[in-house]
mmCIF file of C-alpha atoms in Angstrom:
data_model
loop_
_atom_site.group_PDB
_atom_site.id
_atom_site.type_symbol
_atom_site.label_atom_id
_atom_site.label_comp_id
_atom_site.label_asym_id
_atom_site.label_seq_id
_atom_site.Cartn_x
_atom_site.Cartn_y
_atom_site.Cartn_z
ATOM 1 C CA UNK M 1 0.000 0.000 0.000
ATOM 2 C CA UNK M 2 2.854 2.387 0.819
ATOM 3 C CA UNK M 3 4.351 1.879 -2.625
ATOM 4 C CA UNK M 4 1.019 2.767 -4.235
ATOM 5 C CA UNK M 5 0.709 5.941 -2.145
ATOM 6 C CA UNK M 6 4.132 7.209 -3.168
ATOM 7 C CA UNK M 7 4.139 5.997 -6.764
ATOM 8 C CA UNK M 8 4.684 8.947 -9.146
ATOM 9 C CA UNK M 9 1.985 9.132 -11.810
ATOM 10 C CA UNK M 10 2.399 11.177 -14.969
ATOM 11 C CA UNK M 11 -0.464 12.549 -17.050
ATOM 12 C CA UNK M 12 -1.004 14.910 -19.961
ATOM 13 C CA UNK M 13 -3.324 17.824 -19.256
ATOM 14 C CA UNK M 14 -5.748 19.142 -21.866
ATOM 15 C CA UNK M 15 -3.087 21.359 -23.457
ATOM 16 C CA UNK M 16 -0.403 18.692 -23.617
ATOM 17 C CA UNK M 17 1.491 19.738 -20.484
ATOM 18 C CA UNK M 18 2.764 17.009 -18.194
ATOM 19 C CA UNK M 19 1.534 16.668 -14.636
ATOM 20 C CA UNK M 20 3.274 14.447 -12.085
ATOM 21 C CA UNK M 21 1.671 13.558 -8.780
ATOM 22 C CA UNK M 22 1.435 10.715 -6.281
ATOM 23 C CA UNK M 23 -1.821 9.598 -4.629
ATOM 24 C CA UNK M 24 -0.412 10.629 -1.253
ATOM 25 C CA UNK M 25 0.517 14.093 -2.478
ATOM 26 C CA UNK M 26 -3.005 14.537 -3.870
ATOM 27 C CA UNK M 27 -4.589 14.073 -0.428
ATOM 28 C CA UNK M 28 -1.902 16.198 1.230
ATOM 29 C CA UNK M 29 -2.681 19.044 -1.169
ATOM 30 C CA UNK M 30 -6.358 18.914 -0.198
ATOM 31 C CA UNK M 31 -5.370 19.870 3.342
ATOM 32 C CA UNK M 32 -3.472 23.002 2.335
ATOM 33 C CA UNK M 33 -5.031 26.424 2.855
ATOM 34 C CA UNK M 34 -4.412 27.552 -0.721
ATOM 35 C CA UNK M 35 -6.135 24.469 -2.101
ATOM 36 C CA UNK M 36 -9.136 24.902 0.182
ATOM 37 C CA UNK M 37 -9.481 28.552 -0.820
ATOM 38 C CA UNK M 38 -9.373 27.562 -4.484
ATOM 39 C CA UNK M 39 -11.982 24.839 -3.936
ATOM 40 C CA UNK M 40 -14.182 27.393 -2.191
ATOM 41 C CA UNK M 41 -14.053 29.544 -5.331
ATOM 42 C CA UNK M 42 -14.848 26.518 -7.508
ATOM 43 C CA UNK M 43 -17.810 25.703 -5.269
ATOM 44 C CA UNK M 44 -19.131 29.266 -5.539
ATOM 45 C CA UNK M 45 -18.836 29.189 -9.344
ATOM 46 C CA UNK M 46 -20.712 25.871 -9.568
ATOM 47 C CA UNK M 47 -23.531 27.217 -7.404
ATOM 48 C CA UNK M 48 -23.700 30.508 -9.317
ATOM 49 C CA UNK M 49 -23.722 28.953 -12.794
ATOM 50 C CA UNK M 50 -26.459 26.531 -11.651
ATOM 51 C CA UNK M 51 -26.301 24.222 -14.672
ATOM 52 C CA UNK M 52 -29.073 21.896 -13.381
ATOM 53 C CA UNK M 53 -31.401 24.873 -12.784
ATOM 54 C CA UNK M 54 -31.852 24.265 -9.043
ATOM 55 C CA UNK M 55 -31.951 27.908 -7.940
ATOM 56 C CA UNK M 56 -35.539 29.081 -7.757
ATOM 57 C CA UNK M 57 -36.847 25.531 -8.020
ATOM 58 C CA UNK M 58 -35.817 24.423 -4.509
ATOM 59 C CA UNK M 59 -34.648 26.065 -1.291
ATOM 60 C CA UNK M 60 -31.133 27.508 -1.099
ATOM 61 C CA UNK M 61 -29.945 25.257 1.730
ATOM 62 C CA UNK M 62 -30.730 22.125 -0.280
ATOM 63 C CA UNK M 63 -29.019 23.590 -3.330
ATOM 64 C CA UNK M 64 -25.843 24.385 -1.391
ATOM 65 C CA UNK M 65 -25.846 20.955 0.265
ATOM 66 C CA UNK M 66 -26.202 19.078 -3.025
ATOM 67 C CA UNK M 67 -23.320 20.967 -4.618
ATOM 68 C CA UNK M 68 -21.178 20.364 -1.526
ATOM 69 C CA UNK M 69 -21.853 16.620 -1.756
ATOM 70 C CA UNK M 70 -21.096 16.557 -5.496
ATOM 71 C CA UNK M 71 -17.802 18.444 -5.141
ATOM 72 C CA UNK M 72 -16.675 16.441 -2.097
ATOM 73 C CA UNK M 73 -17.507 13.109 -3.719
ATOM 74 C CA UNK M 74 -15.651 14.133 -6.880
ATOM 75 C CA UNK M 75 -12.502 14.982 -4.904
ATOM 76 C CA UNK M 76 -12.684 11.650 -3.093
ATOM 77 C CA UNK M 77 -13.322 9.707 -6.309
ATOM 78 C CA UNK M 78 -10.475 11.534 -8.018
ATOM 79 C CA UNK M 79 -8.093 10.416 -5.276
ATOM 80 C CA UNK M 80 -9.378 6.844 -5.419
ATOM 81 C CA UNK M 81 -8.878 6.802 -9.183
ATOM 82 C CA UNK M 82 -5.251 7.837 -8.670
ATOM 83 C CA UNK M 83 -4.773 4.783 -6.452
ATOM 84 C CA UNK M 84 -6.337 2.608 -9.160
ATOM 85 C CA UNK M 85 -4.072 4.129 -11.806
ATOM 86 C CA UNK M 86 -1.090 3.520 -9.505
ATOM 87 C CA UNK M 87 -2.051 -0.163 -9.429
ATOM 88 C CA UNK M 88 -2.134 -0.140 -13.229
ATOM 89 C CA UNK M 89 1.246 1.602 -13.365
ATOM 90 C CA UNK M 90 2.772 -1.043 -11.119
ATOM 91 C CA UNK M 91 1.415 -3.833 -13.321
ATOM 92 C CA UNK M 92 2.237 -2.345 -16.735
ATOM 93 C CA UNK M 93 5.157 -0.057 -16.007
ATOM 94 C CA UNK M 94 5.386 3.724 -16.313
ATOM 95 C CA UNK M 95 2.740 5.178 -18.606
ATOM 96 C CA UNK M 96 1.877 8.735 -19.509
ATOM 97 C CA UNK M 97 -1.856 8.921 -20.063
ATOM 98 C CA UNK M 98 -4.345 11.758 -20.584
ATOM 99 C CA UNK M 99 -5.416 13.176 -17.231
ATOM 100 C CA UNK M 100 -8.871 13.495 -18.754
ATOM 101 C CA UNK M 101 -9.294 9.731 -18.277
ATOM 102 C CA UNK M 102 -8.951 10.135 -14.515
ATOM 103 C CA UNK M 103 -11.309 13.125 -14.495
ATOM 104 C CA UNK M 104 -13.953 11.317 -16.557
ATOM 105 C CA UNK M 105 -13.747 8.209 -14.381
ATOM 106 C CA UNK M 106 -14.008 10.263 -11.194
ATOM 107 C CA UNK M 107 -17.102 12.129 -12.465
ATOM 108 C CA UNK M 108 -19.391 9.122 -12.842
ATOM 109 C CA UNK M 109 -20.300 8.559 -9.192
ATOM 110 C CA UNK M 110 -20.678 12.279 -8.242
ATOM 111 C CA UNK M 111 -23.017 12.927 -11.190
ATOM 112 C CA UNK M 112 -25.153 9.881 -10.413
ATOM 113 C CA UNK M 113 -25.172 10.830 -6.726
ATOM 114 C CA UNK M 114 -26.129 14.408 -7.583
ATOM 115 C CA UNK M 115 -28.995 13.219 -9.789
ATOM 116 C CA UNK M 116 -30.271 10.930 -7.046
ATOM 117 C CA UNK M 117 -30.174 13.669 -4.409
ATOM 118 C CA UNK M 118 -31.842 16.174 -6.735
ATOM 119 C CA UNK M 119 -34.669 13.800 -7.555
ATOM 120 C CA UNK M 120 -35.176 12.985 -3.882
ATOM 121 C CA UNK M 121 -35.134 16.565 -2.554
ATOM 122 C CA UNK M 122 -37.354 17.890 -5.372
ATOM 123 C CA UNK M 123 -39.740 14.912 -5.184
ATOM 124 C CA UNK M 124 -38.954 14.032 -8.774
ATOM 125 C CA UNK M 125 -39.577 17.491 -10.211
ATOM 126 C CA UNK M 126 -35.896 18.115 -11.039
ATOM 127 C CA UNK M 127 -33.018 15.940 -12.199
ATOM 128 C CA UNK M 128 -29.636 16.271 -13.809
ATOM 129 C CA UNK M 129 -29.626 15.711 -17.530
ATOM 130 C CA UNK M 130 -26.812 13.157 -17.693
ATOM 131 C CA UNK M 131 -26.126 13.880 -21.349
ATOM 132 C CA UNK M 132 -25.074 16.427 -22.464
ATOM 133 C CA UNK M 133 -24.749 17.952 -18.970
ATOM 134 C CA UNK M 134 -22.049 15.490 -17.982
ATOM 135 C CA UNK M 135 -19.948 16.852 -20.855
ATOM 136 C CA UNK M 136 -20.315 20.308 -19.324
ATOM 137 C CA UNK M 137 -19.192 19.042 -15.920
ATOM 138 C CA UNK M 138 -16.258 17.219 -17.501
ATOM 139 C CA UNK M 139 -15.019 20.388 -19.213
ATOM 140 C CA UNK M 140 -15.463 22.383 -16.007
ATOM 141 C CA UNK M 141 -13.669 19.794 -13.862
ATOM 142 C CA UNK M 142 -10.779 19.370 -16.299
ATOM 143 C CA UNK M 143 -10.360 23.151 -16.622
ATOM 144 C CA UNK M 144 -10.307 23.762 -12.871
ATOM 145 C CA UNK M 145 -7.825 20.923 -12.334
ATOM 146 C CA UNK M 146 -5.500 22.266 -15.023
ATOM 147 C CA UNK M 147 -5.662 25.812 -13.634
ATOM 148 C CA UNK M 148 -4.852 24.523 -10.159
ATOM 149 C CA UNK M 149 -1.925 22.366 -11.224
ATOM 150 C CA UNK M 150 -0.388 25.071 -13.412
ATOM 151 C CA UNK M 151 -1.079 28.386 -11.713
ATOM 152 C CA UNK M 152 -2.719 28.317 -8.296
ATOM 153 C CA UNK M 153 0.251 27.688 -6.024
ATOM 154 C CA UNK M 154 2.514 30.753 -6.374
ATOM 155 C CA UNK M 155 6.240 30.882 -5.842
ATOM 156 C CA UNK M 156 7.338 32.189 -2.430
ATOM 157 C CA UNK M 157 7.512 35.987 -2.257
ATOM 158 C CA UNK M 158 10.711 37.775 -1.166
ATOM 159 C CA UNK M 159 9.027 38.498 2.171
ATOM 160 C CA UNK M 160 8.270 34.808 2.590
ATOM 161 C CA UNK M 161 11.865 33.956 1.731
ATOM 162 C CA UNK M 162 13.118 36.402 4.401
ATOM 163 C CA UNK M 163 10.746 34.893 6.948
ATOM 164 C CA UNK M 164 11.907 31.432 5.997
ATOM 165 C CA UNK M 165 15.554 32.384 6.369
ATOM 166 C CA UNK M 166 14.765 33.694 9.855
ATOM 167 C CA UNK M 167 12.971 30.452 10.671
ATOM 168 C CA UNK M 168 15.989 28.506 9.445
ATOM 169 C CA UNK M 169 18.266 30.484 11.732
ATOM 170 C CA UNK M 170 15.930 29.958 14.692
ATOM 171 C CA UNK M 171 15.779 26.238 13.980
ATOM 172 C CA UNK M 172 19.546 26.039 13.886
ATOM 173 C CA UNK M 173 19.808 27.834 17.241
ATOM 174 C CA UNK M 174 17.204 25.574 18.848
ATOM 175 C CA UNK M 175 18.756 22.377 17.481
ATOM 176 C CA UNK M 176 21.583 20.356 19.001
ATOM 177 C CA UNK M 177 25.091 21.650 18.184
ATOM 178 C CA UNK M 178 26.336 20.936 14.660
ATOM 179 C CA UNK M 179 22.919 19.757 13.415
ATOM 180 C CA UNK M 180 22.504 20.868 9.813
ATOM 181 C CA UNK M 181 19.338 22.188 8.198
ATOM 182 C CA UNK M 182 18.394 22.827 4.595
ATOM 183 C CA UNK M 183 15.731 25.121 3.266
ATOM 184 C CA UNK M 184 12.884 23.462 1.357
ATOM 185 C CA UNK M 185 10.300 25.872 -0.025
ATOM 186 C CA UNK M 186 9.216 27.823 3.030
ATOM 187 C CA UNK M 187 10.380 25.402 5.689
ATOM 188 C CA UNK M 188 13.708 24.552 7.343
ATOM 189 C CA UNK M 189 14.292 20.804 7.568
ATOM 190 C CA UNK M 190 16.850 18.931 9.668
ATOM 191 C CA UNK M 191 19.072 17.036 7.263
ATOM 192 C CA UNK M 192 19.238 13.993 9.554
ATOM 193 C CA UNK M 193 15.428 13.551 9.200
ATOM 194 C CA UNK M 194 15.481 13.697 5.419
ATOM 195 C CA UNK M 195 14.880 10.412 3.535
ATOM 196 C CA UNK M 196 14.269 11.264 -0.106
ATOM 197 C CA UNK M 197 13.013 14.061 -2.352
ATOM 198 C CA UNK M 198 11.057 13.747 -5.574
ATOM 199 C CA UNK M 199 10.623 16.548 -8.096
ATOM 200 C CA UNK M 200 7.114 16.795 -9.542
ATOM 201 C CA UNK M 201 6.641 19.547 -12.112
ATOM 202 C CA UNK M 202 7.160 22.814 -10.189
ATOM 203 C CA UNK M 203 6.947 21.152 -6.784
ATOM 204 C CA UNK M 204 8.965 18.766 -4.689
ATOM 205 C CA UNK M 205 7.672 16.065 -2.388
ATOM 206 C CA UNK M 206 9.931 15.624 0.614
ATOM 207 C CA UNK M 207 9.738 12.450 2.697
ATOM 208 C CA UNK M 208 11.031 12.711 6.254
ATOM 209 C CA UNK M 209 11.311 10.105 8.996
ATOM 210 C CA UNK M 210 7.835 10.768 10.380
ATOM 211 C CA UNK M 211 6.008 12.883 7.790
ATOM 212 C CA UNK M 212 6.126 14.292 4.268
ATOM 213 C CA UNK M 213 5.982 17.789 2.803
ATOM 214 C CA UNK M 214 5.046 19.257 -0.558
ATOM 215 C CA UNK M 215 6.495 22.616 -1.559
ATOM 216 C CA UNK M 216 6.842 24.695 -4.688
ATOM 217 C CA UNK M 217 10.603 24.553 -5.200
ATOM 218 C CA UNK M 218 13.326 23.270 -7.515
ATOM 219 C CA UNK M 219 15.141 20.050 -6.700
ATOM 220 C CA UNK M 220 18.431 21.531 -7.916
ATOM 221 C CA UNK M 221 18.180 24.351 -5.343
ATOM 222 C CA UNK M 222 17.694 21.813 -2.560
ATOM 223 C CA UNK M 223 20.446 19.457 -3.688
ATOM 224 C CA UNK M 224 22.832 22.432 -3.860
ATOM 225 C CA UNK M 225 22.464 22.761 -0.073
ATOM 226 C CA UNK M 226 23.666 19.179 0.532
ATOM 227 C CA UNK M 227 27.144 17.661 0.456
ATOM 228 C CA UNK M 228 28.137 14.590 -1.600
ATOM 229 C CA UNK M 229 28.375 12.500 1.572
ATOM 230 C CA UNK M 230 24.751 13.335 2.485
ATOM 231 C CA UNK M 231 23.194 11.394 -0.361
ATOM 232 C CA UNK M 232 22.976 10.941 -4.108
ATOM 233 C CA UNK M 233 20.844 12.012 -7.059
ATOM 234 C CA UNK M 234 20.246 8.787 -9.010
ATOM 235 C CA UNK M 235 17.794 10.474 -11.367
ATOM 236 C CA UNK M 236 17.172 14.076 -12.343
ATOM 237 C CA UNK M 237 13.871 13.933 -10.435
ATOM 238 C CA UNK M 238 15.118 12.234 -7.246
ATOM 239 C CA UNK M 239 17.554 12.718 -4.374
ATOM 240 C CA UNK M 240 18.140 9.956 -1.802
ATOM 241 C CA UNK M 241 19.771 10.222 1.633
ATOM 242 C CA UNK M 242 22.678 7.833 2.206
ATOM 243 C CA UNK M 243 21.197 6.168 5.305
ATOM 244 C CA UNK M 244 18.036 4.914 3.526
ATOM 245 C CA UNK M 245 19.558 3.363 0.374
ATOM 246 C CA UNK M 246 19.750 -0.425 0.506
ATOM 247 C CA UNK M 247 20.424 -1.975 -2.911
ATOM 248 C CA UNK M 248 20.784 -1.291 -6.623
ATOM 249 C CA UNK M 249 18.608 -3.711 -8.608
ATOM 250 C CA UNK M 250 17.490 -4.371 -12.160
ATOM 251 C CA UNK M 251 13.816 -3.971 -13.070
ATOM 252 C CA UNK M 252 13.528 -5.307 -16.598
ATOM 253 C CA UNK M 253 15.688 -3.077 -18.786
ATOM 254 C CA UNK M 254 15.993 -0.411 -16.087
ATOM 255 C CA UNK M 255 17.770 -0.040 -12.762
ATOM 256 C CA UNK M 256 16.146 1.004 -9.493
ATOM 257 C CA UNK M 257 17.545 1.973 -6.111
ATOM 258 C CA UNK M 258 15.593 0.191 -3.373
ATOM 259 C CA UNK M 259 15.233 2.022 -0.054
ATOM 260 C CA UNK M 260 14.799 0.615 3.442
ATOM 261 C CA UNK M 261 11.022 1.186 3.349
ATOM 262 C CA UNK M 262 10.554 -0.590 0.011
ATOM 263 C CA UNK M 263 10.421 2.563 -2.124
ATOM 264 C CA UNK M 264 11.945 1.933 -5.562
ATOM 265 C CA UNK M 265 13.682 4.970 -7.024
ATOM 266 C CA UNK M 266 14.456 5.017 -10.771
ATOM 267 C CA UNK M 267 18.127 5.262 -11.726
ATOM 268 C CA UNK M 268 19.020 7.079 -14.936
ATOM 269 C CA UNK M 269 21.009 4.963 -17.362
ATOM 270 C CA UNK M 270 23.811 7.528 -17.391
ATOM 271 C CA UNK M 271 24.102 7.380 -13.594
ATOM 272 C CA UNK M 272 24.078 3.615 -13.015
ATOM 273 C CA UNK M 273 27.858 3.372 -12.652
ATOM 274 C CA UNK M 274 27.949 6.372 -10.327
ATOM 275 C CA UNK M 275 25.234 4.868 -8.114
ATOM 276 C CA UNK M 276 26.910 1.447 -8.139
ATOM 277 C CA UNK M 277 30.239 2.978 -7.077
ATOM 278 C CA UNK M 278 28.472 5.017 -4.398
ATOM 279 C CA UNK M 279 26.782 1.893 -3.029
ATOM 280 C CA UNK M 280 30.126 0.046 -3.012
ATOM 281 C CA UNK M 281 31.784 2.823 -1.030
ATOM 282 C CA UNK M 282 29.020 2.606 1.575
ATOM 283 C CA UNK M 283 29.322 -1.188 1.949
#
């Protein structure tokens, strides 16, 4: 199950851009303030556009409740579909598929649920028109997802960077002597707690001993703060701490670096010898 949660999935968005995300990161993003604010705006737009024509036909409380159920169930179904796609990835190998397939699959249950609730609360007077309305909802969902993944999470401002630097200094003062920290996005992290980092589009997912973080940052900026003895970058999208690497293995035509928790990190063909030598030095 852990491997499915942390498996990187890659999709094409509607304009051909690539999106990389893990199922675990998806649910972590839902808990962030920026995401919740964005979802609040999406919710308001859905209510205001009123595609099913509920406003004026039923009371406002019921209308708001139905939209809340539809949006919440879609977010849950979307996450579940990522887990299902991760299972497919593990069985068939890395694939890059249209993200629209995940969106379309995740829409089925929310639309059916919305139709059922609308029929029940209106005593059969109102109902969603599954076709072509579901095409409208698909376009809306795919558009909002693309906007979020590309534009919603801004880069840290200079003020935020200054605040982060101050936090890093405070963390260093409060830590045991000689404990090193690196700056990841807007958060100082003790290097000894760091396990591995994965670059995903404009973000990085950082796995620590007891938690994980997702920040808008560049992997190269983070790796530049480490020393060669701290770990290795087996792939342009990964960095691994030395104390978690266990073995270099073949997976078909490719090589992977297996970690102590079972995570399998891809190794670029051009870096296989470097990783093998690094593993030998650690033995």
